[in-house]
Coordinates of C-alpha atoms in Angstrom, one line a residue:
Chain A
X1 CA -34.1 91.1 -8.4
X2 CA -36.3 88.1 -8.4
X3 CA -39.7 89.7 -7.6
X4 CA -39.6 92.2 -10.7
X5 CA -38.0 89.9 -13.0
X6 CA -41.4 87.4 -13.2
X7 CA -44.1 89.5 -12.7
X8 CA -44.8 88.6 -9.2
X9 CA -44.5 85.2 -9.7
X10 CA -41.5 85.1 -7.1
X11 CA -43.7 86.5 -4.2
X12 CA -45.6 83.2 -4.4
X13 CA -42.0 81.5 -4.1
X14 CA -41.1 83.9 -1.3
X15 CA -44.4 83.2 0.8
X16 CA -43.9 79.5 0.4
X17 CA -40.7 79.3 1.4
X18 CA -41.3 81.6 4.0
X19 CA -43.8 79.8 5.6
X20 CA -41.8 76.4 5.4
X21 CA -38.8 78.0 7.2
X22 CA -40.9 79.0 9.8
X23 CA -42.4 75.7 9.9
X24 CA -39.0 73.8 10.2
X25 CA -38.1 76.6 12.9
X26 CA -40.8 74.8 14.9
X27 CA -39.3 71.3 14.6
X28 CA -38.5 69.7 17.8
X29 CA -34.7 70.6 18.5
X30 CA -31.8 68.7 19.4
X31 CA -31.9 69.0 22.6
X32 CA -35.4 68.1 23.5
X33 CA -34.7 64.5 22.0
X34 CA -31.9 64.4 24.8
X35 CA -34.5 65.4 27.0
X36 CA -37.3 62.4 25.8
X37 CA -34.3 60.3 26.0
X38 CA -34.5 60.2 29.6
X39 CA -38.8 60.0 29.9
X40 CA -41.0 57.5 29.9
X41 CA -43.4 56.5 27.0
X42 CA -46.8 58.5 29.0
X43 CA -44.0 61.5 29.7
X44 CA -43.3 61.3 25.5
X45 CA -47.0 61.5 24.4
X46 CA -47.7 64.3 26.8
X47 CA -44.5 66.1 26.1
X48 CA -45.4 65.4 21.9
X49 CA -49.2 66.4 23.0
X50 CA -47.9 69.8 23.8
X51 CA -46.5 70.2 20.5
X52 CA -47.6 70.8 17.0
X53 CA -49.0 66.8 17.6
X54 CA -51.7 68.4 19.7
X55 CA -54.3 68.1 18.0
X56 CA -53.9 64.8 16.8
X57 CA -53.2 63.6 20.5
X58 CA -56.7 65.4 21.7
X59 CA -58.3 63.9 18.3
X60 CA -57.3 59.8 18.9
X61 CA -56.6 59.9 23.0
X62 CA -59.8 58.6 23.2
X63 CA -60.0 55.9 20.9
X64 CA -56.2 54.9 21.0
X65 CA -53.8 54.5 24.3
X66 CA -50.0 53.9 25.0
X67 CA -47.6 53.4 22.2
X68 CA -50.4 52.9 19.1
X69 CA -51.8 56.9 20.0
X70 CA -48.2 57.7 19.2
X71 CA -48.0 55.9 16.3
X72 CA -51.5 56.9 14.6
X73 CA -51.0 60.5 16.1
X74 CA -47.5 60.8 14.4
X75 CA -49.2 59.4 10.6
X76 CA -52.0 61.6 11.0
X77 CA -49.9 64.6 11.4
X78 CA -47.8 63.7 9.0
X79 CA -50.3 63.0 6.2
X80 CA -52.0 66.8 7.1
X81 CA -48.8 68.2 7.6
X82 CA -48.1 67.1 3.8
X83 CA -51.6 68.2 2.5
X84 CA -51.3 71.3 4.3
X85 CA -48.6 72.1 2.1
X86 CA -49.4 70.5 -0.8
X87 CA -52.2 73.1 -0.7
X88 CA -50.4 75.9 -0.1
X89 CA -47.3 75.7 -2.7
X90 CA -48.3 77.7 -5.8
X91 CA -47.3 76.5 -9.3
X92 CA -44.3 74.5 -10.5
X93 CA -43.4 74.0 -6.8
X94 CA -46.7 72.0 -6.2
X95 CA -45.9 69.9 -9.4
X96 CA -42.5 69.3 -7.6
X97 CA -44.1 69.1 -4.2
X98 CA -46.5 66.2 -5.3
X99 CA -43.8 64.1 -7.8
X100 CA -41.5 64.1 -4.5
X101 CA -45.0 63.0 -2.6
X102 CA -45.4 60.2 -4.6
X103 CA -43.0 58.4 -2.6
X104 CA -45.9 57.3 0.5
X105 CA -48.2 56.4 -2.6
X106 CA -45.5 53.2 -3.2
X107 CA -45.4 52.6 0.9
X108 CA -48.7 52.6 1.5
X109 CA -49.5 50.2 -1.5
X110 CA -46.6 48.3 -0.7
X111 CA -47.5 47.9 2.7
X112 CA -51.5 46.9 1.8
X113 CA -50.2 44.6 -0.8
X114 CA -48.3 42.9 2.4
X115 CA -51.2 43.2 5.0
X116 CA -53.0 41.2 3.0
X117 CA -51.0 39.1 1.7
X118 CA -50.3 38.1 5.2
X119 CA -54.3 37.9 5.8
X120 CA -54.2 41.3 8.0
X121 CA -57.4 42.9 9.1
X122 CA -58.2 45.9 6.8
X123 CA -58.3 48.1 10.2
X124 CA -55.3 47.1 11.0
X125 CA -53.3 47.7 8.0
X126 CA -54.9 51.1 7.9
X127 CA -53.3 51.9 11.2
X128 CA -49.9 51.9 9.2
X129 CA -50.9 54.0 6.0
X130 CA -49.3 57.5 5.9
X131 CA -52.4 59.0 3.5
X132 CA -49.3 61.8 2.1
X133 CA -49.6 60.9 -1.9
X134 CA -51.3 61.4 -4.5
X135 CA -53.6 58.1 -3.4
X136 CA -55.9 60.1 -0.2
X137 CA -58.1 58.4 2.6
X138 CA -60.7 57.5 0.7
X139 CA -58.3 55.9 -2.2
X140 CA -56.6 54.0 0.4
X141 CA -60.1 52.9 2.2
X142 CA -61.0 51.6 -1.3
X143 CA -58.1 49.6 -2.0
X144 CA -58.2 47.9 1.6
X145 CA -61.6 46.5 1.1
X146 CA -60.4 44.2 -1.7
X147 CA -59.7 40.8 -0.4
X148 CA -56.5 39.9 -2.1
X149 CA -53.0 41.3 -3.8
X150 CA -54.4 40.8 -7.4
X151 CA -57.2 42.9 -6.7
X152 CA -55.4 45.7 -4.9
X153 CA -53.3 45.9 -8.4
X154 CA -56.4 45.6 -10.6
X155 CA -58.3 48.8 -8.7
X156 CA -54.9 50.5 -9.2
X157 CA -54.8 50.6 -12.7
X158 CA -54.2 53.9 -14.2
X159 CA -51.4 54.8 -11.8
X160 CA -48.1 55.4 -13.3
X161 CA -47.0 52.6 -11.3
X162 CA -49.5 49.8 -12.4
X163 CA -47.4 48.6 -15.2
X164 CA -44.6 47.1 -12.7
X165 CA -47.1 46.5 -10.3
X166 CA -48.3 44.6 -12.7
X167 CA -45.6 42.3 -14.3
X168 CA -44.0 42.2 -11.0
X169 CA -47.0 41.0 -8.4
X170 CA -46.8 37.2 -9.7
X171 CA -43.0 36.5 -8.7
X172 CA -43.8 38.3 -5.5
X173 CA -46.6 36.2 -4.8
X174 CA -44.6 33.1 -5.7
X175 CA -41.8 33.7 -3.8
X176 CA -43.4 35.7 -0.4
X177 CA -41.5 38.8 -0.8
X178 CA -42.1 42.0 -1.9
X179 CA -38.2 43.2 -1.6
X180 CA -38.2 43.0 -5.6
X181 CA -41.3 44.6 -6.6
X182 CA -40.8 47.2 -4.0
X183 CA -37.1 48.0 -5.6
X184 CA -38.2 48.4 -9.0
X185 CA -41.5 50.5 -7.4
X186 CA -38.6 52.9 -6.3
X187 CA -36.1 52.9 -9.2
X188 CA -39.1 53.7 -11.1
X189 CA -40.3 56.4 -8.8
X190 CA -36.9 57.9 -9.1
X191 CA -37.1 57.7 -12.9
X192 CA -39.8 59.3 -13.1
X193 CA -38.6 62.3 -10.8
X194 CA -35.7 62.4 -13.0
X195 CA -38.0 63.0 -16.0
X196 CA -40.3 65.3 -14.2
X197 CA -37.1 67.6 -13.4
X198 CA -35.9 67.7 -16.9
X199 CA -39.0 68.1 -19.0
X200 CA -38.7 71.9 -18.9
X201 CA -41.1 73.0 -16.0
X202 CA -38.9 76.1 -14.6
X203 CA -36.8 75.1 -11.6
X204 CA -36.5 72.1 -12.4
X205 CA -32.1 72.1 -12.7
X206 CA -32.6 72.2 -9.0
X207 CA -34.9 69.8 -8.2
X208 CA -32.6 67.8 -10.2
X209 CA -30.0 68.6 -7.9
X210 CA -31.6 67.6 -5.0
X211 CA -32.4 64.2 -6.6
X212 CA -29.1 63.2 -7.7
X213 CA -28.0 63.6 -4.2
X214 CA -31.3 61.7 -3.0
X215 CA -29.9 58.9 -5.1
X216 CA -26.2 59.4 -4.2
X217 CA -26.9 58.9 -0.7
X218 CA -29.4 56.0 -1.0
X219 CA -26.9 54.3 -3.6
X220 CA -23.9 54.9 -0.8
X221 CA -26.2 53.9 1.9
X222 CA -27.3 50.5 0.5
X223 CA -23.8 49.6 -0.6
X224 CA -22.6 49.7 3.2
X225 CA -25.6 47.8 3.6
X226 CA -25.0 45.4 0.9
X227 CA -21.7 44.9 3.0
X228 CA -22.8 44.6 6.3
X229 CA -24.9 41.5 4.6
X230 CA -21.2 40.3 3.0
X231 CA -23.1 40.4 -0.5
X232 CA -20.9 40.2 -3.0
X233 CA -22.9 39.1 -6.2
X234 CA -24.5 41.4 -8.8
X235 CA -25.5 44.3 -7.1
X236 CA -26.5 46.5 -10.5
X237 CA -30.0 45.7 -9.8
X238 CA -30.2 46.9 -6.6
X239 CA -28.8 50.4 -7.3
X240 CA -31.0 53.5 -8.5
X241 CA -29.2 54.8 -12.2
X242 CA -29.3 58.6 -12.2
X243 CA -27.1 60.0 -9.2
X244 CA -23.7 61.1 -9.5
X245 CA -22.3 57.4 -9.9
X246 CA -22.9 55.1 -12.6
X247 CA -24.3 51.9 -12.1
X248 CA -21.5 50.4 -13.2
X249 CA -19.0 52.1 -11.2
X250 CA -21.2 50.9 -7.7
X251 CA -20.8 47.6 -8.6
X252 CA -17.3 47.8 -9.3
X253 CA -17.0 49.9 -5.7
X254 CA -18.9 47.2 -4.0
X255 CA -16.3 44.2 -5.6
X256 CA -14.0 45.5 -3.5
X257 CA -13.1 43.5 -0.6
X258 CA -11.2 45.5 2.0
X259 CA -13.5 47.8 3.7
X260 CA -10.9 51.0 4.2
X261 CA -10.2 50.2 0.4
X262 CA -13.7 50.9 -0.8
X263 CA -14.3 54.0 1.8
X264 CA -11.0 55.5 0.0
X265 CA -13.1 54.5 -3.8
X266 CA -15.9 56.1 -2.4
X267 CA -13.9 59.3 -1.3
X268 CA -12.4 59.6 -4.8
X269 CA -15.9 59.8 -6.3
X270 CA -17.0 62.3 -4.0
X271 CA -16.4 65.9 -4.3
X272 CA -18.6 67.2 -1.6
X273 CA -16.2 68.0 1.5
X274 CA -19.1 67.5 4.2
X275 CA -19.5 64.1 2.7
X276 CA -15.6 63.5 2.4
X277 CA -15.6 64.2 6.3
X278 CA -18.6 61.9 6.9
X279 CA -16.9 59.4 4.8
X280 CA -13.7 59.5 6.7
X281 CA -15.8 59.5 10.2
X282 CA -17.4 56.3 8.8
X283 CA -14.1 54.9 8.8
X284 CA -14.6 54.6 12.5
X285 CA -18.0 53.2 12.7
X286 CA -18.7 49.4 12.5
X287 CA -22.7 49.5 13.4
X288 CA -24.7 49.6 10.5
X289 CA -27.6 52.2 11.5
X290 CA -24.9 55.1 12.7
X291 CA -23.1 55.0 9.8
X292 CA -27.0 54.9 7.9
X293 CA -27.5 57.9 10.0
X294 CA -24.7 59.9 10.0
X295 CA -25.0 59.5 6.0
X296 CA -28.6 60.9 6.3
X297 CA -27.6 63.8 8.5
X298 CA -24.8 65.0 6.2
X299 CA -27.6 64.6 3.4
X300 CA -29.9 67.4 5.5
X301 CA -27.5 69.1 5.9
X302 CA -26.2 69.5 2.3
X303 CA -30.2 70.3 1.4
X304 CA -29.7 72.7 4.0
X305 CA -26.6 74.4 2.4
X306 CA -27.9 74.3 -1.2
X307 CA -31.5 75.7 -0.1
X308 CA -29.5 78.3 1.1
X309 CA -28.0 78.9 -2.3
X310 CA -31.5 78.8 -3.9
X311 CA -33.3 80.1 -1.6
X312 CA -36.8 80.7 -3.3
X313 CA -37.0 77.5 -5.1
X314 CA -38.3 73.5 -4.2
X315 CA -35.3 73.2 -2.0
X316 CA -36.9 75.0 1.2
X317 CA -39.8 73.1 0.8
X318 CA -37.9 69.4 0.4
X319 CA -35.6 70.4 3.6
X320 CA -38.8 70.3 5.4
X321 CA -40.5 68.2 3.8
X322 CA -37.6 65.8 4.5
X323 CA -36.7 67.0 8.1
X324 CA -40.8 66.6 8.7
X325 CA -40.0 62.7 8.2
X326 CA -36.9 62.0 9.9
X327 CA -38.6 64.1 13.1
X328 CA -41.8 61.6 13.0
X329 CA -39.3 58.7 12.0
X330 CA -36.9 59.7 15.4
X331 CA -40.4 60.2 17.5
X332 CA -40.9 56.5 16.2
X333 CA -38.0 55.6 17.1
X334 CA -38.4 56.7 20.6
X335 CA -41.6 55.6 21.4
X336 CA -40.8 52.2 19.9
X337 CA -37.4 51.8 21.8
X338 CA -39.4 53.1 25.3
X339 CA -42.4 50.7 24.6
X340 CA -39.7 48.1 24.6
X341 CA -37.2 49.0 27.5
X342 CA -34.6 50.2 25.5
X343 CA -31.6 52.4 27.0
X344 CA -31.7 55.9 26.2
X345 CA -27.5 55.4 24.9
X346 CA -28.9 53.0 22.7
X347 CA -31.7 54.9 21.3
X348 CA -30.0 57.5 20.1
X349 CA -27.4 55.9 17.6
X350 CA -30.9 55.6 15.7
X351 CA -31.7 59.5 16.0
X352 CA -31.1 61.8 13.5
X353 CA -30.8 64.6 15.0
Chain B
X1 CA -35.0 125.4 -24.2
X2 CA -34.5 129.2 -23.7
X3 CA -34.3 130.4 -26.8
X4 CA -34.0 134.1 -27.7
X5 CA -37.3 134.9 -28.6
X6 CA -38.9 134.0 -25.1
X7 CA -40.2 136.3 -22.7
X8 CA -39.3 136.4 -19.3
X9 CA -42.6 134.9 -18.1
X10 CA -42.2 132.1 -20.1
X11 CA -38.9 131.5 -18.7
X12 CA -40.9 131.4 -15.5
X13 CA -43.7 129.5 -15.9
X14 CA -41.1 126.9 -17.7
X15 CA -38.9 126.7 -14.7
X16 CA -42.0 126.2 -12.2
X17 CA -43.1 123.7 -15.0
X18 CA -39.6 121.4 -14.6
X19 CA -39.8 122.1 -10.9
X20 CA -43.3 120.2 -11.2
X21 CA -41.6 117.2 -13.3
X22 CA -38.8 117.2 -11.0
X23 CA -40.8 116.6 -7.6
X24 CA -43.2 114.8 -9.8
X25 CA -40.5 112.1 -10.1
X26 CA -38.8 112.5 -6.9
X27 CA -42.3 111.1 -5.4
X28 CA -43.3 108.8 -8.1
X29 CA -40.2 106.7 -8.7
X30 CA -39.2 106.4 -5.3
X31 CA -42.9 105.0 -4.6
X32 CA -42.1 102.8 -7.2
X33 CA -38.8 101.9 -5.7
X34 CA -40.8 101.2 -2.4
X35 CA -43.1 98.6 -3.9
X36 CA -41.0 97.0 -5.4
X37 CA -38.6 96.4 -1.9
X38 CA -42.0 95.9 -0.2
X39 CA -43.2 93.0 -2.5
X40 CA -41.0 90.9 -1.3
X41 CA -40.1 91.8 1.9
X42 CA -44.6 91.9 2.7
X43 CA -45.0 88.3 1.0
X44 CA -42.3 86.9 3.3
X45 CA -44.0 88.7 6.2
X46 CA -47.6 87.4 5.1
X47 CA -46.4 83.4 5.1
X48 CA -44.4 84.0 8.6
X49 CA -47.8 85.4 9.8
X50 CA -49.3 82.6 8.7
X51 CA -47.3 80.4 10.4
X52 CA -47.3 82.4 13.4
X53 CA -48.9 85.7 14.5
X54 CA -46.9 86.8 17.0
X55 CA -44.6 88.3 14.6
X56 CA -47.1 90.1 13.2
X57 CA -46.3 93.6 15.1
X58 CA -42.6 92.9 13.9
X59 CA -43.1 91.6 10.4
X60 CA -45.5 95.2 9.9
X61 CA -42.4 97.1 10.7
X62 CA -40.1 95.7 8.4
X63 CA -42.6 95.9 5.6
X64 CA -42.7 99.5 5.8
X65 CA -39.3 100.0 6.0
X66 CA -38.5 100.8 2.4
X67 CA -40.9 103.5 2.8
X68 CA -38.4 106.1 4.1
X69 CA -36.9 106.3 0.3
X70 CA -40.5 107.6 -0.6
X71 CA -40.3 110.0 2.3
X72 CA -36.9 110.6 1.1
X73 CA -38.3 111.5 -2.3
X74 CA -41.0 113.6 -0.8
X75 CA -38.6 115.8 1.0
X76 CA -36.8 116.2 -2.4
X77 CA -40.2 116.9 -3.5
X78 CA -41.0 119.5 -1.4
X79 CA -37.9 121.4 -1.0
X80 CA -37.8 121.7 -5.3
X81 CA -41.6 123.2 -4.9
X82 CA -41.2 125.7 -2.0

């Protein structure tokens, strides 16, 4: 009995996870993507205008039109969608809640350090923020008034990630790309999740869980991509340390050179039989982004399964969290692909649905 | 707790007395009982109001569902008294 065993503690954890089923109940189902398949970009909007992007469709119709009103609409609700629960998660699962957040703190700095690094127009860079971290509107509003990358790094000192912002800003400026700094930004991000789930705070076994298999599938996911670009050098810096595999054993999966060969490594490695079957699906797949999503989708869906087995914990509130993305990532997707004539067949290898 | 030396109206009252305890307990612990099945069964209905109040007439019911073990106890309660 969970509710008498912490002195009413667990109720909090029941209401939370309550409400975030119910939220992810509301997500827009399989088959109405099918359906926007088949509609134009005016038809999406007013289809997504009649759903929980309502009010953000009302709020910026009049000051955006056509595929940008999609766009900001989808960030806005994101961001509040984020907030909103940030707010309403009591306890350890807020501390959780806003270490996982921290994620859009490293886009949305990574993606102002690029705007202006490319001389972008601070309006314009904002339309491409995602205010969902720690760093809010008016954090954001500040940093895009500075004129150039150094000073974007100076006014964020004091963040935990200033210190590799910091050593790593010159090469990037040298050399014109961000790929580096924004790699280490994220093996550090997952460090730090990784420390934040093992200092003690209660639940935090499980958060680990749900990070090793974050890191599992993004460590699996680059390493087909790593393929796909036939790179074959050192590839230890460009894996995250703390999933399932060692660093080590990655690069030593992606030396080798037959492709059925290192599906049949992975498998060895891998003990989860939904994965096993995604795996041996891959087998079949040469395009890059299907075999990206199906890997994401069997990722969901093991969330899915273990928020199941823990069901008043973080995990409810990650599957949503994470579903929340991929739903405003897929509306993207679709509006993008519309904007740009794409066929609906087409569109929807880059679903996940 | 009879012991030789009682009368029979002592006898009595201390039957009427455990009768008391008895239905006493019957009410009380199974109103325990009840609140503790309704904790967590009322905060999951307060967040899936939250999120949508249509349930609301539904959720109500299924909160007040383990409250038949309390009418259970009352029953219990009252046929030990009369």
């Amino acid at each position: 009995m969970a509710g008498i065993s912490s002195s009413g503690l667990a109720t909090n954890y029941i209401y939370a996870c309550t409400r975030m089923r119910v939220r992810r109940s509301l997500l827009i189902p399989r088959e109405d993507y099918l359906r926007m398949l088949n509609m134009s970009l005016p038809e999406i909007t007013r289809f997504i205008g009649e759903t929980n992007y309502r009010s953000e469709i009302d709020e910026l119709g009049t000051s955006f039109s056509g595929i940008n009103l999609v766009e900001e609409a989808l960030s806005w609700n994101l961001a509040k969608e984020y907030q909103s629960i940030l707010g309403l998660v009591p306890g350890e699962l807020k501390y959780f809640t806003a270490s996982y957040l921290r994620r859009w703190d490293i886009q949305n700095v990574v993606t102002i350090l690029r705007g202006k690094m490319q001389g972008m127009r601070p309006g314009k860079i904002k339309e491409v923020l995602v205010p969902a971290g720690r760093l809010d509107k008016v954090a954001l509003d500040r940093l895009l008034t500075e004129d150039s990358p150094e000073r974007v790094v100076e006014a964020l000192k004091g963040e935990r990630f200033y210190p590799i912002l910091e050593t790593e800003l010159p090469r990037a400026i040298e050399t014109g790309s961000f790929a580096h700094l924004e790699n280490e930004l994220y093996k550090s991000y997952y460090a730090r999740l990784i420390l934040d789930a093992t200092e003690g705070v209660k639940g935090g076994k499980i958060f680990l869980k749900y990070i090793e298999l974050e890191i599992d599938t993004r460590n699996i996911q680059n390493l087909f991509r790593l393929r796909a670009g036939h790179v074959r050098e050192d590839v230890r810096e460009l894996m995250i340390p703390g999933g399932s595999f060692s660093v080590e054993e990655l690069q030593r999966l992606s030396g080798l050179e037959d492709r059925d060969e290192f599906i049949d490594a992975l498998k060895r490695q891998v003990r989860a039989a939904p994965l096993l079957n995604t795996l041996e699906a891959i087998r079949g797949k040469s395009v890059l982004h299907e075999i990206e999503v199906a890997l994401t989708r069997v990722q969901l869906d093991q969330m899915e399964r273990m928020s199941k087995r823990y069901p008043f914990s973080i995990l409810p509130i990650l599957v949503y969290l994470e579903e929340k993305k991929y739903e405003v990532a897929n509306l993207r997707a679709l509006a993008r692909g519309k904007e740009a004539d794409l066929p609906g067949e087409r569109l929807q290898g880059y679903l996940v649905m | 707790m009879v012991d030789v030396g009682m009368t029979l109206e002592m006898v009595q009252a201390s039957q009427l007395g455990m009768k008391a305890l008895g239905a006493g307990l019957a009410v009380g612990l199974t109103g325990i009982g009840a609140g503790v099945a309704e904790m967590a069964i009322g905060s999951a209905a307060v967040g899936a109001t939250a999120e949508n109040r249509d349930v609301f007439g539904l959720v109500l019911l299924l909160t007040v569902i383990p409250e038949t073990i309390v009418i259970f106890g009352l029953v219990v309660a009252l046929l030990l008294l009369f």
